[in-house]
mmCIF file of N, CA and C in Angstrom:
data_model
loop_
_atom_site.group_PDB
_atom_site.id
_atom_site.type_symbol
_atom_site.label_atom_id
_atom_site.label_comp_id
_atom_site.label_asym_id
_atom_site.label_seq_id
_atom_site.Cartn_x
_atom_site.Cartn_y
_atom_site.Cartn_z
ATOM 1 N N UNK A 30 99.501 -7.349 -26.643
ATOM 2 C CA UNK A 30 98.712 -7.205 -25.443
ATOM 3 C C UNK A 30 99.277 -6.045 -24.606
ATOM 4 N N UNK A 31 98.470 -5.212 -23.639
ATOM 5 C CA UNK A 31 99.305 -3.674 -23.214
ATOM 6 C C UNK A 31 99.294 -4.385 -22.021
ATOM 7 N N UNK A 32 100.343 -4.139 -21.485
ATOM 8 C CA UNK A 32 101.140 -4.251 -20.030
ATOM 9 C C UNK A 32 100.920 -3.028 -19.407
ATOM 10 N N UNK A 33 100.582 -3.045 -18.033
ATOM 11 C CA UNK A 33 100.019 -2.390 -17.316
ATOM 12 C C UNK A 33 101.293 -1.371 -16.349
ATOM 13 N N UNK A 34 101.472 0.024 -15.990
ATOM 14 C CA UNK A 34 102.357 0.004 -15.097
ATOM 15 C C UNK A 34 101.804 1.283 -14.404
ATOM 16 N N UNK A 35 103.100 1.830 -13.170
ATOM 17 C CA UNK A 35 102.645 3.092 -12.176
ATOM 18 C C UNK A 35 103.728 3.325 -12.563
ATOM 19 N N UNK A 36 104.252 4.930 -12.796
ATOM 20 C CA UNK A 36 105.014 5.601 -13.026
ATOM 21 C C UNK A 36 105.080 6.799 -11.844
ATOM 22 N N UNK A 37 106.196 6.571 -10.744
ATOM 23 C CA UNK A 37 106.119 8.195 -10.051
ATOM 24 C C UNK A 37 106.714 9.393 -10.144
ATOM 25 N N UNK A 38 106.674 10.334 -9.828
ATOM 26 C CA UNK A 38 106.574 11.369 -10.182
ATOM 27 C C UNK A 38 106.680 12.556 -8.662
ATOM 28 N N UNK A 39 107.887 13.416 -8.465
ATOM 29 C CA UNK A 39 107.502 14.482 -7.035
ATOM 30 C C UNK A 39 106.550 15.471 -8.476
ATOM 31 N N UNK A 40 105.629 16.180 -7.964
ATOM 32 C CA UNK A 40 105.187 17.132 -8.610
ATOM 33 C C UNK A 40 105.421 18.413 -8.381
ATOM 34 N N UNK A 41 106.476 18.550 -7.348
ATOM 35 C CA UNK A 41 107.321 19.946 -7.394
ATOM 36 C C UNK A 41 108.430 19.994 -8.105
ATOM 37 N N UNK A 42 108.887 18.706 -9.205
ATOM 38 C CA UNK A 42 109.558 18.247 -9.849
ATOM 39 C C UNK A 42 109.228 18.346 -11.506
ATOM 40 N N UNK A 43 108.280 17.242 -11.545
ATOM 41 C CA UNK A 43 107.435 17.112 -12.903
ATOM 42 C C UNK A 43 105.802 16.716 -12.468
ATOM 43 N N UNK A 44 104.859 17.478 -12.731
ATOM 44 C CA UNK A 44 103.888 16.842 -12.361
ATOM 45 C C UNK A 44 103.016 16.627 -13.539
ATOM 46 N N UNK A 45 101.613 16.297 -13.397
ATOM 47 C CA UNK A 45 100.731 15.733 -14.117
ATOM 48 C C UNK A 45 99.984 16.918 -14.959
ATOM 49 N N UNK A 46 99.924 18.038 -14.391
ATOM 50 C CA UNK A 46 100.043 19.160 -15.099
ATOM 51 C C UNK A 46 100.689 19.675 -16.370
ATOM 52 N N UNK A 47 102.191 19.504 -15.506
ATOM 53 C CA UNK A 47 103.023 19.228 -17.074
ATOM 54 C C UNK A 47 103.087 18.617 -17.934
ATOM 55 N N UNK A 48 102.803 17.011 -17.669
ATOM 56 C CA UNK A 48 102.427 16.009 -18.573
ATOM 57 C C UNK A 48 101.556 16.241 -19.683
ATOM 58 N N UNK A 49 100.545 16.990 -18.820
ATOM 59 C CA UNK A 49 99.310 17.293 -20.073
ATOM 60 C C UNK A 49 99.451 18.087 -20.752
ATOM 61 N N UNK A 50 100.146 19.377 -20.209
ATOM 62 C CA UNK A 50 100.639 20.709 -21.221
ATOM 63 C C UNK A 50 101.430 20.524 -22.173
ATOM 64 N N UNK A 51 102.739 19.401 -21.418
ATOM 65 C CA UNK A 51 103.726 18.917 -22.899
ATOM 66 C C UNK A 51 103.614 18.015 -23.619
ATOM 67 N N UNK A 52 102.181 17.687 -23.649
ATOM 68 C CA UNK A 52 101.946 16.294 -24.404
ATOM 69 C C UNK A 52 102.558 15.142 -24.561
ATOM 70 N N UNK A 53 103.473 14.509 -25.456
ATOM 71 C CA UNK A 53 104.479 13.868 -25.334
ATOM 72 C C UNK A 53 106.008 14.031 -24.526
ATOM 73 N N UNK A 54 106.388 13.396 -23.460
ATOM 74 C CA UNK A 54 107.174 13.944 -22.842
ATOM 75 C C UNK A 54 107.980 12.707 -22.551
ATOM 76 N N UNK A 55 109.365 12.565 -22.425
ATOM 77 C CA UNK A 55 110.564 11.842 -21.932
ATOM 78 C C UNK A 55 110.345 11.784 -20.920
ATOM 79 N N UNK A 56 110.617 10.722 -20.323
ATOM 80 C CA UNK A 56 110.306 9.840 -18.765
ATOM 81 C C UNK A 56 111.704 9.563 -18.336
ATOM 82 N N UNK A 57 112.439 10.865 -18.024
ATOM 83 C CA UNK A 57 113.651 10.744 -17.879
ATOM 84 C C UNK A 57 114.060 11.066 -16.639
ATOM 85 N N UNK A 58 115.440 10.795 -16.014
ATOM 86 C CA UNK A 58 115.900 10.304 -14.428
ATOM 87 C C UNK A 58 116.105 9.883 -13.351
ATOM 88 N N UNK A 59 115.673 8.505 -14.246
ATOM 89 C CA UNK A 59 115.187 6.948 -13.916
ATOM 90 C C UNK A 59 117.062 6.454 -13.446
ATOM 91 N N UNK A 60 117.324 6.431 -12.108
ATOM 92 C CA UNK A 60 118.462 5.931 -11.632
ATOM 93 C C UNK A 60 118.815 4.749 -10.751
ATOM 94 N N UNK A 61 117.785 3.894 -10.485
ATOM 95 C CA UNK A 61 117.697 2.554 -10.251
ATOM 96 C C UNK A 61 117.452 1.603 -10.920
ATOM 97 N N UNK A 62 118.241 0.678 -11.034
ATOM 98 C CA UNK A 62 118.456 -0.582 -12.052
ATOM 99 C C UNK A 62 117.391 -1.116 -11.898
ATOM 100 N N UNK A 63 116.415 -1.391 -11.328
ATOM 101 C CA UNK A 63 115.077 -2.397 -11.558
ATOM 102 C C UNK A 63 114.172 -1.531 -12.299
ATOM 103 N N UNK A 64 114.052 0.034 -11.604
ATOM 104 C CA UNK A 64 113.000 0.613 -12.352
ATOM 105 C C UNK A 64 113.582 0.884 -13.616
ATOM 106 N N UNK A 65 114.515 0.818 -14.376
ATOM 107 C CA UNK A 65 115.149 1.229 -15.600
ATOM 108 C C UNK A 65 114.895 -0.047 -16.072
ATOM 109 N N UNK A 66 114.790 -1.152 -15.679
ATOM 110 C CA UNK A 66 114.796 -2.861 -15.974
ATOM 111 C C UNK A 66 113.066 -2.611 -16.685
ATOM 112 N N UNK A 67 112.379 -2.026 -15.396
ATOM 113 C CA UNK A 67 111.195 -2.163 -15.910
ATOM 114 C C UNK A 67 110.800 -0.982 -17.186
ATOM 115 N N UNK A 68 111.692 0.412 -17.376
ATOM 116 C CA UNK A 68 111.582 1.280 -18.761
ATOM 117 C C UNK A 68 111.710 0.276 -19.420
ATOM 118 N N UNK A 69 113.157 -0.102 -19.435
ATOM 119 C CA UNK A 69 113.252 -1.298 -21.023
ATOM 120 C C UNK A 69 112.153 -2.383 -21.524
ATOM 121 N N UNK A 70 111.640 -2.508 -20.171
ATOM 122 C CA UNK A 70 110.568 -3.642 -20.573
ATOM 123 C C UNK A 70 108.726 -3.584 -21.169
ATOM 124 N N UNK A 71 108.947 -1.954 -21.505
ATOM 125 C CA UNK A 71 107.716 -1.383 -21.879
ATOM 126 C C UNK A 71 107.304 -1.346 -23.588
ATOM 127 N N UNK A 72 106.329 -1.481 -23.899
ATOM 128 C CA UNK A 72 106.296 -0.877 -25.077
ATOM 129 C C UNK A 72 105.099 -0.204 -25.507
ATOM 130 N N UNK A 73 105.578 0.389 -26.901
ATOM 131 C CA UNK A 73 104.158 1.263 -27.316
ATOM 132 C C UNK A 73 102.611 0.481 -27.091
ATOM 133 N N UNK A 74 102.211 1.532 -26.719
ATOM 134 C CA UNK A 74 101.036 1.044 -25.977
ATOM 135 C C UNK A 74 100.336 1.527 -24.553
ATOM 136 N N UNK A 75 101.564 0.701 -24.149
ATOM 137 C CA UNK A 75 101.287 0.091 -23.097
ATOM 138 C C UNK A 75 100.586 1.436 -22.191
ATOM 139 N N UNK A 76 99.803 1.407 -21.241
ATOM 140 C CA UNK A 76 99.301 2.210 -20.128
ATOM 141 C C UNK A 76 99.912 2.623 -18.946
ATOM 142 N N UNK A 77 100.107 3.052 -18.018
ATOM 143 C CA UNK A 77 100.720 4.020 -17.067
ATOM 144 C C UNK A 77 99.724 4.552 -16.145
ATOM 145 N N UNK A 78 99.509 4.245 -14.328
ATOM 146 C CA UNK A 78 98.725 5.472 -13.776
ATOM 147 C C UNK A 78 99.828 5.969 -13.673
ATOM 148 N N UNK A 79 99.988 7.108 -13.517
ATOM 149 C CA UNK A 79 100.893 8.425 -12.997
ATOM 150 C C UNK A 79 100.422 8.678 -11.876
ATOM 151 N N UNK A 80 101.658 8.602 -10.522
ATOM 152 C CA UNK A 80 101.363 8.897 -9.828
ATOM 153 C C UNK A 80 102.288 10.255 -8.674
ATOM 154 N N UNK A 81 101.564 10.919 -8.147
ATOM 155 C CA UNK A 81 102.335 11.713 -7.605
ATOM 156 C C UNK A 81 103.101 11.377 -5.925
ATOM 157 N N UNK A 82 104.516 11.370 -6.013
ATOM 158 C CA UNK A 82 104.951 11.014 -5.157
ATOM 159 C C UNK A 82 105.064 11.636 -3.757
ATOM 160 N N UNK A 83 106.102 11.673 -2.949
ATOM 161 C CA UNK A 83 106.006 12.588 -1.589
ATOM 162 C C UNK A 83 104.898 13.492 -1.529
ATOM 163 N N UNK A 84 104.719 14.047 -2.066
ATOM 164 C CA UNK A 84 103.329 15.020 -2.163
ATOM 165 C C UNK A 84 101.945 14.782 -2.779
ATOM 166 N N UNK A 85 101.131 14.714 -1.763
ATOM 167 C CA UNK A 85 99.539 14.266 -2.696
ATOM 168 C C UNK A 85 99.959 12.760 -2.685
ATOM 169 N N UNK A 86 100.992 12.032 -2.802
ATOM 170 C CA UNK A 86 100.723 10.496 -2.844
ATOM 171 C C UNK A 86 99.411 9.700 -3.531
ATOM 172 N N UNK A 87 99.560 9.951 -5.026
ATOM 173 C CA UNK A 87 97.912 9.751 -5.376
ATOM 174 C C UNK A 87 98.000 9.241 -6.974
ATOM 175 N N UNK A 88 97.618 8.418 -7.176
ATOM 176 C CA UNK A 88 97.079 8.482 -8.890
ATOM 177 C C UNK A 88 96.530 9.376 -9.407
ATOM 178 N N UNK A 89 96.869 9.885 -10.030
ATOM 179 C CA UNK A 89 96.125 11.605 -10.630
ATOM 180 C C UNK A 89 95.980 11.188 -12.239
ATOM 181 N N UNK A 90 96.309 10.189 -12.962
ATOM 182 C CA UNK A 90 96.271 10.509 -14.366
ATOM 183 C C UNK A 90 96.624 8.853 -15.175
ATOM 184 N N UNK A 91 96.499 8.834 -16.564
ATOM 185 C CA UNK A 91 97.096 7.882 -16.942
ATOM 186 C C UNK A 91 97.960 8.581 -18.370
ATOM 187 N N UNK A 92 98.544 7.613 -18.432
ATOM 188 C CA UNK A 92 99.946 7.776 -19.847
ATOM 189 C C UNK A 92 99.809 6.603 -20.322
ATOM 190 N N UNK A 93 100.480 7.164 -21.603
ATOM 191 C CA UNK A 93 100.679 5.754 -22.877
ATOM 192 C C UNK A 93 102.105 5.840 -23.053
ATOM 193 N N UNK A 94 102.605 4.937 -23.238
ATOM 194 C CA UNK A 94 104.023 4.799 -23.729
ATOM 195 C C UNK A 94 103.964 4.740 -25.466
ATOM 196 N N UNK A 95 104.471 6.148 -25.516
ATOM 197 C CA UNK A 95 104.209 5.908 -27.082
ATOM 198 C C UNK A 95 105.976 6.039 -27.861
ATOM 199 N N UNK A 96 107.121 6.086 -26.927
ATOM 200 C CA UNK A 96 108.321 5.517 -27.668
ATOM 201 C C UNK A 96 108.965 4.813 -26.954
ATOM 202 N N UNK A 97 109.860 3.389 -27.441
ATOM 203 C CA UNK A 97 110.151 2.582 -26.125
ATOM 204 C C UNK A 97 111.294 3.064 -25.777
ATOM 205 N N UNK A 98 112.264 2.130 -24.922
ATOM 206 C CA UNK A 98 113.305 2.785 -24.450
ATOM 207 C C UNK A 98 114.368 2.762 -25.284
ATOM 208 N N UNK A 99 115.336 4.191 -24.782
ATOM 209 C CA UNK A 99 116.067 4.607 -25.589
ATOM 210 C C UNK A 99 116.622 5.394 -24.895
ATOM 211 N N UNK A 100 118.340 5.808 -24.696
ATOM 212 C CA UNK A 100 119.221 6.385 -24.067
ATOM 213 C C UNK A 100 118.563 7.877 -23.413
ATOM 214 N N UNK A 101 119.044 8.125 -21.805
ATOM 215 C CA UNK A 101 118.329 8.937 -21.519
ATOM 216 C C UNK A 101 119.042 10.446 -21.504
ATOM 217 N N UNK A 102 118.198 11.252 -22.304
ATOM 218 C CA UNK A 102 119.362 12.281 -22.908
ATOM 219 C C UNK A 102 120.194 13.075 -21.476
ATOM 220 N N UNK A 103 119.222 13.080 -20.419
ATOM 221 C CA UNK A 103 119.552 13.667 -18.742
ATOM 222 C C UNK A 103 120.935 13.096 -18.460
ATOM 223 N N UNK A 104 121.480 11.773 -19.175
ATOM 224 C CA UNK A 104 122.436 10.984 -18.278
ATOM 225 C C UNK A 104 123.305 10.858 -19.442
ATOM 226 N N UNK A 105 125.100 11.519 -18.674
ATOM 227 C CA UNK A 105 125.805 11.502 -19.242
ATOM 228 C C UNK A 105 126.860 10.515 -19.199
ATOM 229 N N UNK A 106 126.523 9.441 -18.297
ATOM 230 C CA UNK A 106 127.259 7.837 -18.329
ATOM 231 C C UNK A 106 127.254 6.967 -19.687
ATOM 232 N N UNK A 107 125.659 7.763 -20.154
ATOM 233 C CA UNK A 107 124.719 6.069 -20.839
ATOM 234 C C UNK A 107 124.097 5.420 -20.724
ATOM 235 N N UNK A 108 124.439 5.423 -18.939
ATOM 236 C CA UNK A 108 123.678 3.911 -18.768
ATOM 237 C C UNK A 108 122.582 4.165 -18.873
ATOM 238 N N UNK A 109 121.444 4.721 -18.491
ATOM 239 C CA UNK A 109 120.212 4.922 -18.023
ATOM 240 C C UNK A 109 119.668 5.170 -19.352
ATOM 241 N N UNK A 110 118.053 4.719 -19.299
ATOM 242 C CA UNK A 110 117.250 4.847 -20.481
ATOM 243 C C UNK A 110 115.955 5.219 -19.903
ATOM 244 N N UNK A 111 115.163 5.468 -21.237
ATOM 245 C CA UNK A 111 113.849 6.451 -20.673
ATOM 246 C C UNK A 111 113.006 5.851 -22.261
ATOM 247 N N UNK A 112 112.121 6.404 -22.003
ATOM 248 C CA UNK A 112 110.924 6.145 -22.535
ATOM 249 C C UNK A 112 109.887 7.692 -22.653
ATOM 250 N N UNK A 113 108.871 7.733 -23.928
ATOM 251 C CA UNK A 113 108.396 8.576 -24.220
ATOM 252 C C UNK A 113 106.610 8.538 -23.730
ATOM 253 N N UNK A 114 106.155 9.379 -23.136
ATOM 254 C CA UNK A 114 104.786 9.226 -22.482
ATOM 255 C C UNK A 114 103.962 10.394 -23.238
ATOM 256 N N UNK A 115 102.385 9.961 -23.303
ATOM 257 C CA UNK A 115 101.488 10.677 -23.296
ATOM 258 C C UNK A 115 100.261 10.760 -22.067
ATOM 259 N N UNK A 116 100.228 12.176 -22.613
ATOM 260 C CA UNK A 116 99.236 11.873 -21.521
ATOM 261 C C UNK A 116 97.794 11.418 -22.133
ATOM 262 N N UNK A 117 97.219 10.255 -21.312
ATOM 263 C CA UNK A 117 95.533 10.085 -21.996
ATOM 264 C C UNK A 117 94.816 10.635 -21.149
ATOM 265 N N UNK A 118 94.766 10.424 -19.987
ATOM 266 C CA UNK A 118 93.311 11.703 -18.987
ATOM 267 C C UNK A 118 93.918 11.534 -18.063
ATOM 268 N N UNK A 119 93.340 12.374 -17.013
ATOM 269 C CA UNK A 119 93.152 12.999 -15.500
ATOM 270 C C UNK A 119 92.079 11.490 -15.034
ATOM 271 N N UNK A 120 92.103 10.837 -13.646
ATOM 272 C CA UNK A 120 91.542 9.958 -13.121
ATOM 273 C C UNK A 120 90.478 11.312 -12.339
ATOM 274 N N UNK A 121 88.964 10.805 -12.725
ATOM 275 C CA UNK A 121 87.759 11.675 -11.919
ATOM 276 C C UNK A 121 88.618 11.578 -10.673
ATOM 277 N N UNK A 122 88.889 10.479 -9.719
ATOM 278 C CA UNK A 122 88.836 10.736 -8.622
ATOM 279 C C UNK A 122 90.716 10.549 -8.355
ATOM 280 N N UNK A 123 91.056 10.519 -7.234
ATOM 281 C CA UNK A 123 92.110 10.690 -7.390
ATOM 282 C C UNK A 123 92.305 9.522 -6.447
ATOM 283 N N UNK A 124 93.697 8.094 -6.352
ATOM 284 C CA UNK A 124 93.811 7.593 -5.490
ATOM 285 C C UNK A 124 94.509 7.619 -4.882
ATOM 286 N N UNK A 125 94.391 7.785 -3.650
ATOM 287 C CA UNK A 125 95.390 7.496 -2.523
ATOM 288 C C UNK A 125 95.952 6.497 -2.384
ATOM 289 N N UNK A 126 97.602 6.459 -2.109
ATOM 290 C CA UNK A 126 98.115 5.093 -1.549
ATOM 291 C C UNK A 126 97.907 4.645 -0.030
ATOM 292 N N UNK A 127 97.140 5.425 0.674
ATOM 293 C CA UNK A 127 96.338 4.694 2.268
ATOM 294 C C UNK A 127 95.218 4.317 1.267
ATOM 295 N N UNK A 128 94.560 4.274 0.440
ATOM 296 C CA UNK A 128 93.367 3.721 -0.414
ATOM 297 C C UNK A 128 93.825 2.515 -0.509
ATOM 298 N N UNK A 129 94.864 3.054 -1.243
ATOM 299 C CA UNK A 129 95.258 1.077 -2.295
ATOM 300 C C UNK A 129 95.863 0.362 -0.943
ATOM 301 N N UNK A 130 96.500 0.954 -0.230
ATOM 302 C CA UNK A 130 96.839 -0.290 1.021
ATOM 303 C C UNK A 130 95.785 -0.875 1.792
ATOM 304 N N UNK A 131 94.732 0.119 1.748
ATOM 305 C CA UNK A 131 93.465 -0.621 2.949
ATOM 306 C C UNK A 131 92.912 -1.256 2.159
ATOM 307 N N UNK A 132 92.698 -1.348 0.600
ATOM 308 C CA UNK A 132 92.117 -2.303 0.160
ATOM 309 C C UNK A 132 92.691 -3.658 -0.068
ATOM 310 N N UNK A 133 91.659 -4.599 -0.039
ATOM 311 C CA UNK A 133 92.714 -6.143 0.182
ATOM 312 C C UNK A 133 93.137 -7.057 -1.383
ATOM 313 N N UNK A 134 92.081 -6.258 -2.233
ATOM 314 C CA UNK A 134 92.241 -6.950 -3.646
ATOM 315 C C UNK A 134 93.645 -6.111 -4.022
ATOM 316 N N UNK A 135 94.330 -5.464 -3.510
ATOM 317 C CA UNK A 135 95.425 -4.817 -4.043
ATOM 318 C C UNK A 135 96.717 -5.467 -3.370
ATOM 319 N N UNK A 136 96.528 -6.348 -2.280
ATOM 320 C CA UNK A 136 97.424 -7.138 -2.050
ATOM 321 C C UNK A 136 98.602 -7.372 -2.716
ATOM 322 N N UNK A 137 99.667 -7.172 -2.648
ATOM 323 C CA UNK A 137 100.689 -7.920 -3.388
ATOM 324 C C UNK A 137 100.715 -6.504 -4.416
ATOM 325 N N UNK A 138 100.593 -5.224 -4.413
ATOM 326 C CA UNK A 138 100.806 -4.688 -6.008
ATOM 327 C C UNK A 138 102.499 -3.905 -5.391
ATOM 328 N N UNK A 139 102.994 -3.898 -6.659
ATOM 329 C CA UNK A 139 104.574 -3.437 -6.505
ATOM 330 C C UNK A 139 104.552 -2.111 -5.612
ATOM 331 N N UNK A 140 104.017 -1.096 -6.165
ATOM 332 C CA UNK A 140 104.113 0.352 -5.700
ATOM 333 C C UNK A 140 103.910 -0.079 -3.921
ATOM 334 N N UNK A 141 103.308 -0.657 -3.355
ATOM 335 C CA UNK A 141 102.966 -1.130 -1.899
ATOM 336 C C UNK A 141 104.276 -2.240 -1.388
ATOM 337 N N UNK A 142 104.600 -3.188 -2.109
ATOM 338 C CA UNK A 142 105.744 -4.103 -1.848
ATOM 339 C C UNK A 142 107.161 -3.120 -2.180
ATOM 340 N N UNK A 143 107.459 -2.517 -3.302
ATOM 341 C CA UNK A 143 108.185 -1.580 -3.803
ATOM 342 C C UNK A 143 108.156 -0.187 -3.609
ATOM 343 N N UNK A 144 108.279 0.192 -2.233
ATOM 344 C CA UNK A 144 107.661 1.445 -2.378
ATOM 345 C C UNK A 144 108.741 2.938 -3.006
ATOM 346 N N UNK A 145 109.741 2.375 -2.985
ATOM 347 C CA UNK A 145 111.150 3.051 -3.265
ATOM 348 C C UNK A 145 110.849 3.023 -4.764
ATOM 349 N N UNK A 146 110.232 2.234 -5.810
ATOM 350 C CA UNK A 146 110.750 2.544 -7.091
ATOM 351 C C UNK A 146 110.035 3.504 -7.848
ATOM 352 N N UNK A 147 110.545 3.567 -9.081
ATOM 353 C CA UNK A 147 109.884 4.697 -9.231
ATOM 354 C C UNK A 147 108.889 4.629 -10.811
ATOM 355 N N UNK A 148 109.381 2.868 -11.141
ATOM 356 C CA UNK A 148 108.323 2.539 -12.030
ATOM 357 C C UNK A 148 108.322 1.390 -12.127
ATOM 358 N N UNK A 149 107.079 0.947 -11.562
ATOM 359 C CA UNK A 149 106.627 -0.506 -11.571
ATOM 360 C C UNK A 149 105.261 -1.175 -12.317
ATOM 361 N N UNK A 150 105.447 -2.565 -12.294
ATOM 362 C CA UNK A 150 104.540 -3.221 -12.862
ATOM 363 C C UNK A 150 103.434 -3.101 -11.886
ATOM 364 N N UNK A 151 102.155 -3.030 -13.041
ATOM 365 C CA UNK A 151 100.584 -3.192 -12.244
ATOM 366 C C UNK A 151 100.034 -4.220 -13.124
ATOM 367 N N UNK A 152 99.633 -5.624 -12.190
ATOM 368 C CA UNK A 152 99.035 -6.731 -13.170
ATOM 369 C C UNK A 152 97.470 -5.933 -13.638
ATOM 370 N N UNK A 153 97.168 -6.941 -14.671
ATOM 371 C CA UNK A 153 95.859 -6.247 -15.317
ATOM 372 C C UNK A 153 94.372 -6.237 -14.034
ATOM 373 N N UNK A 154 94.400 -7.289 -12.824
ATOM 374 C CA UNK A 154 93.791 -7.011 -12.057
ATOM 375 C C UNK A 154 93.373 -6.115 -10.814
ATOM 376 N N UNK A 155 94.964 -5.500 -10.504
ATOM 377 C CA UNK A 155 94.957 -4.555 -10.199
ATOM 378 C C UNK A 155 94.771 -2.969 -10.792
ATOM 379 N N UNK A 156 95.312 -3.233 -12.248
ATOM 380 C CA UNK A 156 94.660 -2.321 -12.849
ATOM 381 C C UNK A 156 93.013 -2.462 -12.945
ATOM 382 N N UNK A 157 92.629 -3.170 -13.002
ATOM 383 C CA UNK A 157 91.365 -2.595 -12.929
ATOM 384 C C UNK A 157 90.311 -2.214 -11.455
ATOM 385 N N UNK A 158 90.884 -3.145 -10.721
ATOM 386 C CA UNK A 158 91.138 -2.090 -9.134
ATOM 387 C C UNK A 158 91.338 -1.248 -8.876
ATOM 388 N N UNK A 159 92.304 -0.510 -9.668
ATOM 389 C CA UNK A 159 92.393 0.834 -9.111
ATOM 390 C C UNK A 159 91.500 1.753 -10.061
ATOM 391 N N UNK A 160 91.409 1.460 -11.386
ATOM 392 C CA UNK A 160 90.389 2.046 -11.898
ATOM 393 C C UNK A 160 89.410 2.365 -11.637
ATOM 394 N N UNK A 161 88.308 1.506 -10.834
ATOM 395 C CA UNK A 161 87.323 1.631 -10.289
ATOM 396 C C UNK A 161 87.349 2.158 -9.526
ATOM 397 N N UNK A 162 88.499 2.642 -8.512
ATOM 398 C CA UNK A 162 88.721 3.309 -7.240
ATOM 399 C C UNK A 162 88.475 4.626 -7.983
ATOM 400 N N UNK A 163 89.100 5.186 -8.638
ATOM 401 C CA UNK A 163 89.175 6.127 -8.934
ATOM 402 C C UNK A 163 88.307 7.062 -10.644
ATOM 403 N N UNK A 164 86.771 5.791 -10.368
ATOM 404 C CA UNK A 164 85.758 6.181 -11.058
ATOM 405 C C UNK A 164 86.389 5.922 -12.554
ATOM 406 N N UNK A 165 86.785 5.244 -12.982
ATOM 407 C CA UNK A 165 87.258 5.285 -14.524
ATOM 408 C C UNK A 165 85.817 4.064 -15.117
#
C-alpha cells in the first residue's frame, strides 16, 4: 500500500526544477531525528508532494521514492540516511501553506502541526485534499 508524505525543500538550495532535470535524485541533508525517522520509514513507491520551503511556501510537484533508505553520502558521522526520489509531475496549481491552514479538512496534517520538519507524513485523506487543491 503507498504511504503518503511532504518533503521540503529551500529552492535557492534544491528546488523542483532540479528535481525534474536530475531525474532521480538523493534526498540528502536530512539532520533531525524524526524527519530521518520518517526517511527510514518510506518505501519504494511511496508518493511525496514536494514542497518549497522559506520561499514560495507551496506544493509545486510530486516524487516517488524509488530507493529506500540508505546512508547519506553528505554525512560524514553515518548517522543520517536519505532516500532516492523521482520526480512524477509539476501540481497545475500550486499550494500554499495559508491554503492548507485556512482549510479545515486539513486539520491536524504534520507540515501545519510540524512546521520545523522537513519530511513528514500526509494521511491518504489529506492527500487527497491537497490534490484537489491543487487541480490534480
Amino acid at each position: 500500500m503507498t504511504a503518503y508524505w511532504l518533503v521540503k525543500s529551500e529552492p535557492d538550495a534544491f528546488s523542483w526544477d532540479e528535481q525534474v532535470r536530475n531525474g532521480v535524485e538523493p534526498w540528502t541533508g536530512v539532520r533531525n531525528a524524526q524527519a530521518a525517522k520518517n526517511l527510514r520509514e518510506m518505501k519504494a513507491g511511496d508518493h511525496a508532494f514536494f514542497y518549497h520551503s522559506n520561499e514560495g511556501r507551496e506544493v509545486v510537484g510530486i516524487v516517488e521514492v524509488v530507493r529506500e533508505a540508505y546512508p547519506d553520502p553528505t554525512d560524514e558521522t553515518g548517522r543520517w540516511c536519505c532516500v532516492d526520489m523521482r520526480a512524477v509531475k509539476p501540481v497545475p496549481r500550486p499550494v500554499t501553506l495559508a491554503a492548507m491552514k485556512a482549510e479545515p479538512r486539513l486539520e491536524g496534517l504534520a507540515l501545519i502541526r510540524q512546521s520545523r520538519l522537513s519530511v513528514v507524513p500526509v494521511s491518504a485523506e489529506h492527500w487527497a485534499v491537497i490534490s484537489a487543491m491543487a487541480g490534480l
